[in-house]
mmCIF file of C-alpha atoms in Angstrom:
data_model
loop_
_atom_site.group_PDB
_atom_site.id
_atom_site.type_symbol
_atom_site.label_atom_id
_atom_site.label_comp_id
_atom_site.label_asym_id
_atom_site.label_seq_id
_atom_site.Cartn_x
_atom_site.Cartn_y
_atom_site.Cartn_z
ATOM 1 C CA GLU A 14 -97.607 64.875 60.455
ATOM 2 C CA GLU A 15 -97.893 68.044 62.552
ATOM 3 C CA GLU A 16 -101.112 68.260 64.640
ATOM 4 C CA LYS A 17 -102.650 71.657 65.458
ATOM 5 C CA GLU A 18 -102.935 72.752 68.919
ATOM 6 C CA GLU A 19 -106.532 72.929 70.069
ATOM 7 C CA LYS A 20 -107.631 75.008 72.940
ATOM 8 C CA VAL A 21 -110.175 73.946 75.358
ATOM 9 C CA ASP A 22 -113.077 76.811 75.862
ATOM 10 C CA GLU A 23 -112.565 77.916 79.325
ATOM 11 C CA ARG A 24 -116.534 77.604 79.633
ATOM 12 C CA PHE A 25 -115.688 73.866 80.034
ATOM 13 C CA ALA A 26 -114.950 74.623 83.686
ATOM 14 C CA ALA A 27 -118.727 75.455 84.212
ATOM 15 C CA PHE A 28 -119.468 71.599 83.750
ATOM 16 C CA ARG A 29 -119.231 69.907 87.153
ATOM 17 C CA ILE A 30 -118.277 66.695 87.185
ATOM 18 C CA GLU A 31 -120.354 64.581 90.287
ATOM 19 C CA PRO A 32 -118.120 62.281 92.123
ATOM 20 C CA LYS A 33 -118.794 59.089 93.425
ATOM 21 C CA LYS A 34 -119.137 58.291 96.946
ATOM 22 C CA ASP A 35 -115.746 56.882 97.133
ATOM 23 C CA GLU A 36 -114.296 60.053 95.048
ATOM 24 C CA GLU A 37 -115.670 62.625 97.269
ATOM 25 C CA GLY A 38 -113.028 64.568 98.936
ATOM 26 C CA ASP A 39 -110.220 63.190 96.702
ATOM 27 C CA LYS A 40 -108.175 66.232 96.150
ATOM 28 C CA ASN A 41 -106.942 64.593 92.594
ATOM 29 C CA PHE A 42 -110.462 64.050 91.185
ATOM 30 C CA PRO A 43 -111.226 66.633 88.350
ATOM 31 C CA PRO A 44 -114.018 68.971 89.544
ATOM 32 C CA HIS A 45 -115.115 69.941 86.090
ATOM 33 C CA LEU A 46 -114.714 69.137 82.322
ATOM 34 C CA HIS A 47 -111.989 71.668 81.728
ATOM 35 C CA ALA A 48 -109.817 69.995 84.426
ATOM 36 C CA ALA A 49 -110.974 66.558 82.886
ATOM 37 C CA ALA A 50 -109.441 67.551 79.428
ATOM 38 C CA GLN A 51 -106.342 68.928 80.950
ATOM 39 C CA LEU A 52 -105.863 65.514 83.089
ATOM 40 C CA PHE A 53 -106.365 63.710 79.521
ATOM 41 C CA CYS A 54 -103.581 65.768 78.253
ATOM 42 C CA MET A 55 -101.251 65.391 81.085
ATOM 43 C CA THR A 56 -101.490 61.490 81.122
ATOM 44 C CA ASP A 57 -100.986 61.329 77.339
ATOM 45 C CA ASN A 58 -104.541 60.482 76.551
ATOM 46 C CA VAL A 59 -104.927 63.268 73.824
ATOM 47 C CA PRO A 60 -107.554 61.343 71.825
ATOM 48 C CA LEU A 61 -109.608 61.321 74.840
ATOM 49 C CA ALA A 62 -109.381 65.021 75.428
ATOM 50 C CA LYS A 63 -110.231 65.682 71.424
ATOM 51 C CA GLN A 64 -113.355 63.325 72.209
ATOM 52 C CA LEU A 65 -114.494 65.465 75.200
ATOM 53 C CA LYS A 66 -113.692 68.676 73.293
ATOM 54 C CA LYS A 67 -115.722 67.341 70.183
ATOM 55 C CA ASP A 68 -118.858 66.363 72.660
ATOM 56 C CA VAL A 69 -118.889 69.534 74.795
ATOM 57 C CA ASP A 70 -118.559 71.758 71.643
ATOM 58 C CA ALA A 71 -121.445 69.993 70.164
ATOM 59 C CA PHE A 72 -123.465 70.646 73.409
ATOM 60 C CA LEU A 73 -122.372 74.244 73.352
ATOM 61 C CA ASP A 74 -123.325 74.698 69.660
ATOM 62 C CA THR A 75 -126.694 72.995 70.419
ATOM 63 C CA LEU A 76 -127.201 75.910 72.956
ATOM 64 C CA ARG A 77 -125.939 78.779 71.004
ATOM 65 C CA VAL A 78 -128.182 77.810 67.644
ATOM 66 C CA GLY A 79 -131.322 76.502 69.419
ATOM 67 C CA PRO A 80 -134.186 74.682 67.903
ATOM 68 C CA ASP A 81 -134.010 74.571 64.072
ATOM 69 C CA GLY A 82 -137.100 72.448 63.209
ATOM 70 C CA THR A 83 -135.004 69.839 61.239
ATOM 71 C CA SER A 84 -133.532 68.117 64.247
ATOM 72 C CA SER A 85 -134.596 66.284 67.032
ATOM 73 C CA HIS A 86 -132.396 65.874 70.517
ATOM 74 C CA ASN A 87 -132.012 63.246 73.359
ATOM 75 C CA VAL A 88 -132.223 65.345 76.952
ATOM 76 C CA GLY A 89 -131.146 64.269 79.973
ATOM 77 C CA ARG A 90 -128.107 64.007 82.552
ATOM 78 C CA GLY A 91 -124.669 64.170 80.868
ATOM 79 C CA CYS A 92 -122.216 61.748 81.624
ATOM 80 C CA ILE A 93 -118.389 61.493 81.011
ATOM 81 C CA CYS A 94 -116.569 58.183 80.367
ATOM 82 C CA TRP A 95 -113.160 58.110 81.445
ATOM 83 C CA LEU A 96 -112.293 55.120 79.224
ATOM 84 C CA CYS A 97 -113.078 56.920 75.958
ATOM 85 C CA GLY A 98 -113.434 60.547 76.658
ATOM 86 C CA HIS A 99 -117.165 60.704 75.624
ATOM 87 C CA VAL A 100 -119.489 63.242 77.266
ATOM 88 C CA GLY A 101 -123.102 62.665 76.505
ATOM 89 C CA ILE A 102 -126.243 61.036 77.368
ATOM 90 C CA PRO A 103 -125.986 57.491 78.844
ATOM 91 C CA LYS A 104 -127.118 54.477 77.208
ATOM 92 C CA ASN A 105 -129.235 53.733 80.113
ATOM 93 C CA VAL A 106 -130.577 57.503 80.375
ATOM 94 C CA ASP A 107 -133.970 56.047 81.502
ATOM 95 C CA LYS A 108 -132.216 54.790 84.901
ATOM 96 C CA CYS A 109 -130.119 57.958 85.520
ATOM 97 C CA SER A 110 -132.537 60.533 86.824
ATOM 98 C CA LYS A 111 -131.100 62.450 89.711
ATOM 99 C CA GLY A 112 -131.040 60.507 92.808
ATOM 100 C CA GLN A 113 -130.962 57.123 91.186
ATOM 101 C CA LYS A 114 -127.843 54.927 92.083
ATOM 102 C CA ALA A 115 -127.323 53.365 88.589
ATOM 103 C CA ALA A 116 -123.835 54.251 86.867
ATOM 104 C CA GLY A 117 -124.196 55.590 83.605
ATOM 105 C CA ILE A 118 -123.377 53.299 80.726
ATOM 106 C CA CYS A 119 -121.327 55.306 78.258
ATOM 107 C CA GLY A 120 -123.421 55.989 74.830
ATOM 108 C CA MET A 121 -120.130 55.489 72.794
ATOM 109 C CA CYS A 122 -117.987 52.559 74.212
ATOM 110 C CA GLU A 123 -120.790 51.019 76.324
ATOM 111 C CA GLU A 124 -118.715 50.601 79.430
ATOM 112 C CA ASP A 125 -119.845 51.705 82.889
ATOM 113 C CA ALA A 126 -116.740 50.835 84.935
ATOM 114 C CA GLN A 127 -115.619 54.443 84.811
ATOM 115 C CA THR A 128 -118.242 57.150 84.340
ATOM 116 C CA ASN A 129 -119.469 60.069 86.293
ATOM 117 C CA PHE A 130 -122.490 62.596 85.815
ATOM 118 C CA VAL A 131 -121.836 66.013 84.636
ATOM 119 C CA ARG A 132 -124.094 68.899 85.430
ATOM 120 C CA LEU A 133 -124.136 72.524 84.180
ATOM 121 C CA GLU A 134 -125.458 74.832 86.613
ATOM 122 C CA GLN A 135 -127.253 78.007 85.368
ATOM 123 C CA PRO A 136 -126.223 81.385 86.824
ATOM 124 C CA GLN A 137 -128.711 82.552 89.527
ATOM 125 C CA ALA A 138 -129.427 85.418 91.775
ATOM 126 C CA PRO A 139 -128.158 85.383 95.477
ATOM 127 C CA GLY A 140 -130.396 83.224 97.712
ATOM 128 C CA GLU A 141 -132.050 81.564 94.429
ATOM 129 C CA ALA A 142 -132.109 77.675 94.214
ATOM 130 C CA ALA A 143 -129.709 76.031 91.995
ATOM 131 C CA ARG A 144 -131.026 75.211 88.342
ATOM 132 C CA TYR A 145 -129.276 73.015 86.177
ATOM 133 C CA ILE A 146 -129.336 73.134 82.160
ATOM 134 C CA PRO A 147 -129.833 69.408 81.039
ATOM 135 C CA TRP A 148 -127.484 67.755 78.524
ATOM 136 C CA MET A 149 -128.660 67.898 74.840
ATOM 137 C CA GLN A 150 -127.489 66.059 71.739
ATOM 138 C CA VAL A 151 -128.600 65.454 68.584
ATOM 139 C CA LYS A 152 -130.766 62.264 67.759
ATOM 140 C CA SER A 153 -131.472 62.881 64.255
ATOM 141 C CA ARG A 154 -131.906 65.336 61.629
ATOM 142 C CA ALA A 155 -134.488 65.715 58.794
ATOM 143 C CA THR A 156 -133.214 64.854 55.545
ATOM 144 C CA GLU A 157 -133.578 67.304 52.599
ATOM 145 C CA ALA A 158 -136.466 65.208 51.078
ATOM 146 C CA GLU A 159 -138.328 65.303 54.573
ATOM 147 C CA ILE A 160 -137.895 69.065 54.817
ATOM 148 C CA ALA A 161 -139.268 69.581 51.222
ATOM 149 C CA ALA A 162 -142.127 67.409 52.067
ATOM 150 C CA ALA A 163 -142.956 69.092 55.231
ATOM 151 C CA GLY A 164 -142.734 72.443 53.239
ATOM 152 C CA ALA A 165 -145.137 71.332 50.711
ATOM 153 C CA LEU A 166 -147.577 70.465 53.292
ATOM 154 C CA GLU A 167 -147.505 74.030 54.557
ATOM 155 C CA LYS A 168 -148.609 75.385 51.128
#
């Protein structure tokens, strides 16, 4: 069965990967998620590249669509897992605020051996302090019955 070729959105390059202390200055360390997807493909880890793409596409879709009143989201620091390709909120999100030393635990495979935090910087005017967009992912969606019940309360 022939697989269709998938393109990685060039906007993935805006998602910077934060190197750990021992990775700083390593010229082989991928600086952003676009490079990470390329690395996965070049090392024959296509399923990991597909997972990364799926997760980042879902994040971009959340930004594009905005709140819909029927779903709730987890918000926090994003994390990439080099073992499974997942990008998202780490399982130990409560220990992963900026400045904390804890490694992110992957929200999918639950490993922390090979994870890095990811940040999306908002465009800013010259001289303006950097601002970051937090990672957002769907936590839950309301069922049709719940939506109908909420609508009935509004009447």
